[in-house]
PDB file of C-alpha atoms and ligand atoms in Angstrom:
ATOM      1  CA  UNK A   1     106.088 120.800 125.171  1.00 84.00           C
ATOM      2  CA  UNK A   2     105.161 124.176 124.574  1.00 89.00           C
ATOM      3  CA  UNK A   3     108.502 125.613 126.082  1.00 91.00           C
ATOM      4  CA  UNK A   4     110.346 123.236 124.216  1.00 92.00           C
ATOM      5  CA  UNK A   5     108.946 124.343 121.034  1.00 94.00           C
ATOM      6  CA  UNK A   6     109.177 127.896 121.789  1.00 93.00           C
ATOM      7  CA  UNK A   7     112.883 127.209 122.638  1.00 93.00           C
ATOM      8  CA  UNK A   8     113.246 125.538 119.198  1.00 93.00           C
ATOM      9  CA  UNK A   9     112.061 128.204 117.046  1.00 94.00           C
ATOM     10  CA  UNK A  10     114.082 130.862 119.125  1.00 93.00           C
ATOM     11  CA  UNK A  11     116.806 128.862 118.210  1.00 93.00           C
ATOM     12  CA  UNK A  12     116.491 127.792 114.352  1.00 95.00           C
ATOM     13  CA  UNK A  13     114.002 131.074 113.366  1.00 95.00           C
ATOM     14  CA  UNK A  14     113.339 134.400 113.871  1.00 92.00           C
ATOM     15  CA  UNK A  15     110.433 136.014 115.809  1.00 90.00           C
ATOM     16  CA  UNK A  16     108.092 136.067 113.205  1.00 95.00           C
ATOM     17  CA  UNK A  17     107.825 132.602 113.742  1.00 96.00           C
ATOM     18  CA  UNK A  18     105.002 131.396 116.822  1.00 96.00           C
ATOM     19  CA  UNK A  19     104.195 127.977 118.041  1.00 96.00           C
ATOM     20  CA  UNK A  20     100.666 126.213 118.738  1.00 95.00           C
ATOM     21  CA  UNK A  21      98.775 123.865 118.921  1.00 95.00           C
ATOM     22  CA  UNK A  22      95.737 122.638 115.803  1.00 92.00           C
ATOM     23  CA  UNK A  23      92.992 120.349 116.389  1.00 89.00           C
ATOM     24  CA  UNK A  24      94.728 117.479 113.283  1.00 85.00           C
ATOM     25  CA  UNK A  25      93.223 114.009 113.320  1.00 81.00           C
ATOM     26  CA  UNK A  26      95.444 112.686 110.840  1.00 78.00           C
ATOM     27  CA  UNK A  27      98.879 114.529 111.015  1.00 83.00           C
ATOM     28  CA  UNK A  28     101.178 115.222 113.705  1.00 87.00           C
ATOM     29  CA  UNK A  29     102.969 118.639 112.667  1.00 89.00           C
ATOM     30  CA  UNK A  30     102.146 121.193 110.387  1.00 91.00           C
ATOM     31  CA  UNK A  31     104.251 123.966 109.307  1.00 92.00           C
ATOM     32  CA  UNK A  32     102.216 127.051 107.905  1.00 92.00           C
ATOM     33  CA  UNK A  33     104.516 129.262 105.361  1.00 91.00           C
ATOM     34  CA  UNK A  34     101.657 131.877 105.094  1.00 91.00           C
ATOM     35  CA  UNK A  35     100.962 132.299 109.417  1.00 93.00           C
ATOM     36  CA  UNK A  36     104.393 131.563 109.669  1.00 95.00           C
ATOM     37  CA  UNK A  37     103.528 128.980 112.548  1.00 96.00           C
ATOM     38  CA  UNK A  38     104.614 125.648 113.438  1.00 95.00           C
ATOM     39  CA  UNK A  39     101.534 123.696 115.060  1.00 94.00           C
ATOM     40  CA  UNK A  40     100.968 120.102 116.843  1.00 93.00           C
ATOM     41  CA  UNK A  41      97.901 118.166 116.885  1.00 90.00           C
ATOM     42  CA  UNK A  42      96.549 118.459 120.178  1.00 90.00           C
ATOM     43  CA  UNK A  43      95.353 115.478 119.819  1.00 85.00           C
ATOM     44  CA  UNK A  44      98.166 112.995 118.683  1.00 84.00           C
ATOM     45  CA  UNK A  45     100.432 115.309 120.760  1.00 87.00           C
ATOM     46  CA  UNK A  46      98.662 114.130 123.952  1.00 85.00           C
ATOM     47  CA  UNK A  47      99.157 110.437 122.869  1.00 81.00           C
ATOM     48  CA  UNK A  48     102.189 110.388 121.653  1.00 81.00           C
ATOM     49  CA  UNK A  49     105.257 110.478 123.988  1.00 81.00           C
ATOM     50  CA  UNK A  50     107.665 113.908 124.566  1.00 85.00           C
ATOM     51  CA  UNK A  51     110.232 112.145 122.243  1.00 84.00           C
ATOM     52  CA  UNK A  52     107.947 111.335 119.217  1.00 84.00           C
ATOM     53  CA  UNK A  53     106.777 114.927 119.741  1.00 89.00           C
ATOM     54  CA  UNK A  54     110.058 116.658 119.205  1.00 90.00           C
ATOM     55  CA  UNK A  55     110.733 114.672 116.389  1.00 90.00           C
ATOM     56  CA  UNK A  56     107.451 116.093 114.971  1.00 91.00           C
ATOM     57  CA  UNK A  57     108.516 119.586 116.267  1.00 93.00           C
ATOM     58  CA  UNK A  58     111.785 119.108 114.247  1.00 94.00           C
ATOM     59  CA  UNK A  59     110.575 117.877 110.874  1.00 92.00           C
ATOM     60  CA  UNK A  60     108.212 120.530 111.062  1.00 93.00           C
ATOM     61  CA  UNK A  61     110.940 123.292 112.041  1.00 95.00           C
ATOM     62  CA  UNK A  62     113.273 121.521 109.363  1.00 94.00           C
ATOM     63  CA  UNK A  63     110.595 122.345 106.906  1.00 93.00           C
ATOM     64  CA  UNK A  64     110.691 126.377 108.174  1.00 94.00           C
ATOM     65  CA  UNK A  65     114.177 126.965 107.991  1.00 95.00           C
ATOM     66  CA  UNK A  66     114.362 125.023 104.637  1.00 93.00           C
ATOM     67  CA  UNK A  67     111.196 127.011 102.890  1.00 92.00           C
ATOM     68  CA  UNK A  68     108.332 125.807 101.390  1.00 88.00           C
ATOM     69  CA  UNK A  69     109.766 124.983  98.016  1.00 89.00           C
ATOM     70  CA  UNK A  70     112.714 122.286  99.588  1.00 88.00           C
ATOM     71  CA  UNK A  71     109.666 119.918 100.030  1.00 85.00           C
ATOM     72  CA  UNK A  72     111.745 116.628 101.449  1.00 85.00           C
ATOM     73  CA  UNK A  73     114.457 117.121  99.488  1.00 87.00           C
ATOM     74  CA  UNK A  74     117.926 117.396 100.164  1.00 91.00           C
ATOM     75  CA  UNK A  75     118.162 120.680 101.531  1.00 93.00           C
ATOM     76  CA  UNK A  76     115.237 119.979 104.404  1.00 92.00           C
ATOM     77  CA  UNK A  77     117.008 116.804 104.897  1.00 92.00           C
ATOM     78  CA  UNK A  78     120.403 118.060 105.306  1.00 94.00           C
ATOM     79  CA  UNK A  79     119.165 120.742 107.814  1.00 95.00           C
ATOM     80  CA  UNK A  80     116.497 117.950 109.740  1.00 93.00           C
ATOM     81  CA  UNK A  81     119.453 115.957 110.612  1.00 92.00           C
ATOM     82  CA  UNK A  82     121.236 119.246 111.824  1.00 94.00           C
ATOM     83  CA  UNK A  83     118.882 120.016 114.209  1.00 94.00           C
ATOM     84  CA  UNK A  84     118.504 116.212 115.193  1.00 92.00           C
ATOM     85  CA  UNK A  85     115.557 114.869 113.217  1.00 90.00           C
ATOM     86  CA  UNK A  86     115.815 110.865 113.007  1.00 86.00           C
ATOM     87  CA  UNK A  87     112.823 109.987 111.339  1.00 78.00           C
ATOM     88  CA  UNK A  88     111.771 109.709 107.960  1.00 74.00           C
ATOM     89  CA  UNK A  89     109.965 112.135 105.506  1.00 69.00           C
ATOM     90  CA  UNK A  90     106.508 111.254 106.072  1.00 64.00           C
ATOM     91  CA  UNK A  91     104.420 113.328 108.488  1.00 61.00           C
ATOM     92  CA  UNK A  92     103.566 111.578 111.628  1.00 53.00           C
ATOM     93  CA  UNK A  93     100.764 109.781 111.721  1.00 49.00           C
ATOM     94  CA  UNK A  94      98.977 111.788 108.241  1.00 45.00           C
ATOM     95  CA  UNK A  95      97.901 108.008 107.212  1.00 46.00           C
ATOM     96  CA  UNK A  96      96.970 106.814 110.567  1.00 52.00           C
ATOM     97  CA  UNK A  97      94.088 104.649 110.086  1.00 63.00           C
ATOM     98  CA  UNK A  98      95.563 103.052 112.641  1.00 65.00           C
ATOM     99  CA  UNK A  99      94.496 105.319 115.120  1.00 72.00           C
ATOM    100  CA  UNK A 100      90.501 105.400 114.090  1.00 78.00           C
ATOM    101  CA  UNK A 101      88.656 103.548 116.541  1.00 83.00           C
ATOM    102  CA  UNK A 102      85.833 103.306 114.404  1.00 86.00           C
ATOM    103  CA  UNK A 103      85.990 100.212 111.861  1.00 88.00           C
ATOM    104  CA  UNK A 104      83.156  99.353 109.611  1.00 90.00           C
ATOM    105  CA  UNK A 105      82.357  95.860 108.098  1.00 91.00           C
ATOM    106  CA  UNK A 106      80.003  95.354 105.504  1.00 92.00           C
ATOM    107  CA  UNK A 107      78.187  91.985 104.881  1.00 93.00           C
ATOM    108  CA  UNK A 108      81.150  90.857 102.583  1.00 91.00           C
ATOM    109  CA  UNK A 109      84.082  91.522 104.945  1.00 90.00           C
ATOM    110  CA  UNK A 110      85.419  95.388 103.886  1.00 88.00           C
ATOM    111  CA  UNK A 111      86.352  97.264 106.232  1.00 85.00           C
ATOM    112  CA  UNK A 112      86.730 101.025 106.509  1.00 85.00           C
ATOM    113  CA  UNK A 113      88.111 103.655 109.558  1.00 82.00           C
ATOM    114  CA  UNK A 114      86.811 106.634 110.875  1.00 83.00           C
ATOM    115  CA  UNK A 115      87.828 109.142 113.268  1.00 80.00           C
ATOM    116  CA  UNK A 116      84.453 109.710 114.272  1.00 83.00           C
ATOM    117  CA  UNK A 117      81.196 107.770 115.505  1.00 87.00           C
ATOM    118  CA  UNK A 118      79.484 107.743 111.805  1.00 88.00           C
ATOM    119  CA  UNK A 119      75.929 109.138 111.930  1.00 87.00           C
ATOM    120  CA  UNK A 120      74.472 108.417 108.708  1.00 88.00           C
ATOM    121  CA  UNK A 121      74.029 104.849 107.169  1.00 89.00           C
ATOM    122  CA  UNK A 122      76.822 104.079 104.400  1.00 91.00           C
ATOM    123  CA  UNK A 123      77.152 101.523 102.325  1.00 94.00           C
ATOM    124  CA  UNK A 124      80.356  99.552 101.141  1.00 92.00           C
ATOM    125  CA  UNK A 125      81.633 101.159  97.745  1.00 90.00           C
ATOM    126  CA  UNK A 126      83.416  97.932  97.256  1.00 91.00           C
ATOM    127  CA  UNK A 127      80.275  96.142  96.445  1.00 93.00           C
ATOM    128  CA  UNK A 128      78.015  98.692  94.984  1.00 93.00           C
ATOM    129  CA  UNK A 129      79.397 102.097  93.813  1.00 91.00           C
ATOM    130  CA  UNK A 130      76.553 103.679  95.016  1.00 93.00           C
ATOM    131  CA  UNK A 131      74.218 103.515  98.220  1.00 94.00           C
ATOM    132  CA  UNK A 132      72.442 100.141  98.537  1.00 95.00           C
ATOM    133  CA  UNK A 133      71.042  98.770 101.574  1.00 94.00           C
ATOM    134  CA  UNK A 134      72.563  95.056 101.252  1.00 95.00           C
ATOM    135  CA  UNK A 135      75.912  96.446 101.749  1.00 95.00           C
ATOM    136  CA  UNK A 136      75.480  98.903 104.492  1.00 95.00           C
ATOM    137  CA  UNK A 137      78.362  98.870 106.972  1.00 93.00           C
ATOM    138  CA  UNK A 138      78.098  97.952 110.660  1.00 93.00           C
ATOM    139  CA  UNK A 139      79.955  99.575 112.947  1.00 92.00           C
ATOM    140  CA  UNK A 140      82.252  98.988 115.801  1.00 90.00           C
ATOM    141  CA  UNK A 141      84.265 101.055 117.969  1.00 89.00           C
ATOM    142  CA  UNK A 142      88.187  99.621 119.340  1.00 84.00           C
ATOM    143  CA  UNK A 143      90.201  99.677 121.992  1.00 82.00           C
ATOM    144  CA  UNK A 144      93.396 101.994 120.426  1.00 76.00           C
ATOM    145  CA  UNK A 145      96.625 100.276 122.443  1.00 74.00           C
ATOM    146  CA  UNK A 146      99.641 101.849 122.785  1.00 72.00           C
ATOM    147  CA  UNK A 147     101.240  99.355 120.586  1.00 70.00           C
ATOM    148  CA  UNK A 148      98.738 100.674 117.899  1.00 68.00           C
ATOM    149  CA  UNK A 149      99.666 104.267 118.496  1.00 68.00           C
ATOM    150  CA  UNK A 150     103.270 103.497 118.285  1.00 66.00           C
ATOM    151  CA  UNK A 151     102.696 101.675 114.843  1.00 63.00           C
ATOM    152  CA  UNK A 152     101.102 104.412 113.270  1.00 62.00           C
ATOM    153  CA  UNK A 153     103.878 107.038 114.025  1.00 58.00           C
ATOM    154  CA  UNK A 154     106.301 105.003 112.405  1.00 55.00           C
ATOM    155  CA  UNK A 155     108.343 106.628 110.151  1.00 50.00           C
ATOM    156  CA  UNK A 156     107.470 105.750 106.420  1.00 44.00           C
ATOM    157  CA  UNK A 157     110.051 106.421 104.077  1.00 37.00           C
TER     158      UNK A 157
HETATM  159 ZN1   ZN C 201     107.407 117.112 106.174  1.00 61.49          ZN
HETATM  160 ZN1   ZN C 202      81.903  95.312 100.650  1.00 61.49          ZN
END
């Protein structure tokens, strides 16, 4: 992955451009303006497969070439399908509840995500706006299939 990447950016941008990788939860890709460096999640990278990751790679290197200010406009799409992007606009897997294996339930059936094993009590916001102990959530960790995984990095237009 990280040859491929390096390849990429040798090939679309100049030098002053690096690669690496970011400890993300919730996105896929990011592309820094400021660094000037194009980053995968570790930690979606290592789920998702090779394919799904150069997609990532190329909306993110779209978003380089095209400068901050094209957004996911015309201009960063013209030059994402260039390069071979398929996918949509929205970042891989920014939104992926999907992928928390931590789901809460309070007494009345809400549910909530998290990325991470919660530590404190919380209570549902649903049925009282602040902290009350009648709606406290229990917790439960899940099994995240591949089918899941897949789901989430679906493209959402
Ligand atoms: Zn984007
Ligand atoms: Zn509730």
């Amino acid at each position: 992955m990280r040859v491929w990447a390096h390849a990429l950016i040798r090939m679309h941008l100049d030098d002053s451009w690096t690669f690496g990788f970011d400890n993300a939860k919730r996105r896929a890709g990011l592309c820094n303006y400021t660094n000037r460096r194009i980053s995968l999640s570790r930690y979606l990278a290592a789920r998702f497969s090779d394919d799904d990751n150069h997609q990532t790679l190329l909306h993110e290197v779209a978003h380089a070439v095209a400068g901050a200010a094209a957004g996911h406009g015309p201009e960063w799409k013209r030059i994402a399908r260039d390069i071979g992007y398929v996918g949509g606009t929205t970042h891989h897997g920014e939104t992926a509840t999907e992928l928390a294996p931590w789901v809460g339930t309070c007494p009345n059936g809400h549910t909530v995500y998290r990325h991470r094993r919660p530590t404190r009590a919380s209570s549902c916001v649903t049925c009282a706006r602040r902290f009350d102990p009648r709606f406290v959530f229990e917790w439960h960790r899940r099994e995240i299939t591949r089918a899941d995984r897949l789901a989430a990095q679906a493209p959402r237009d």
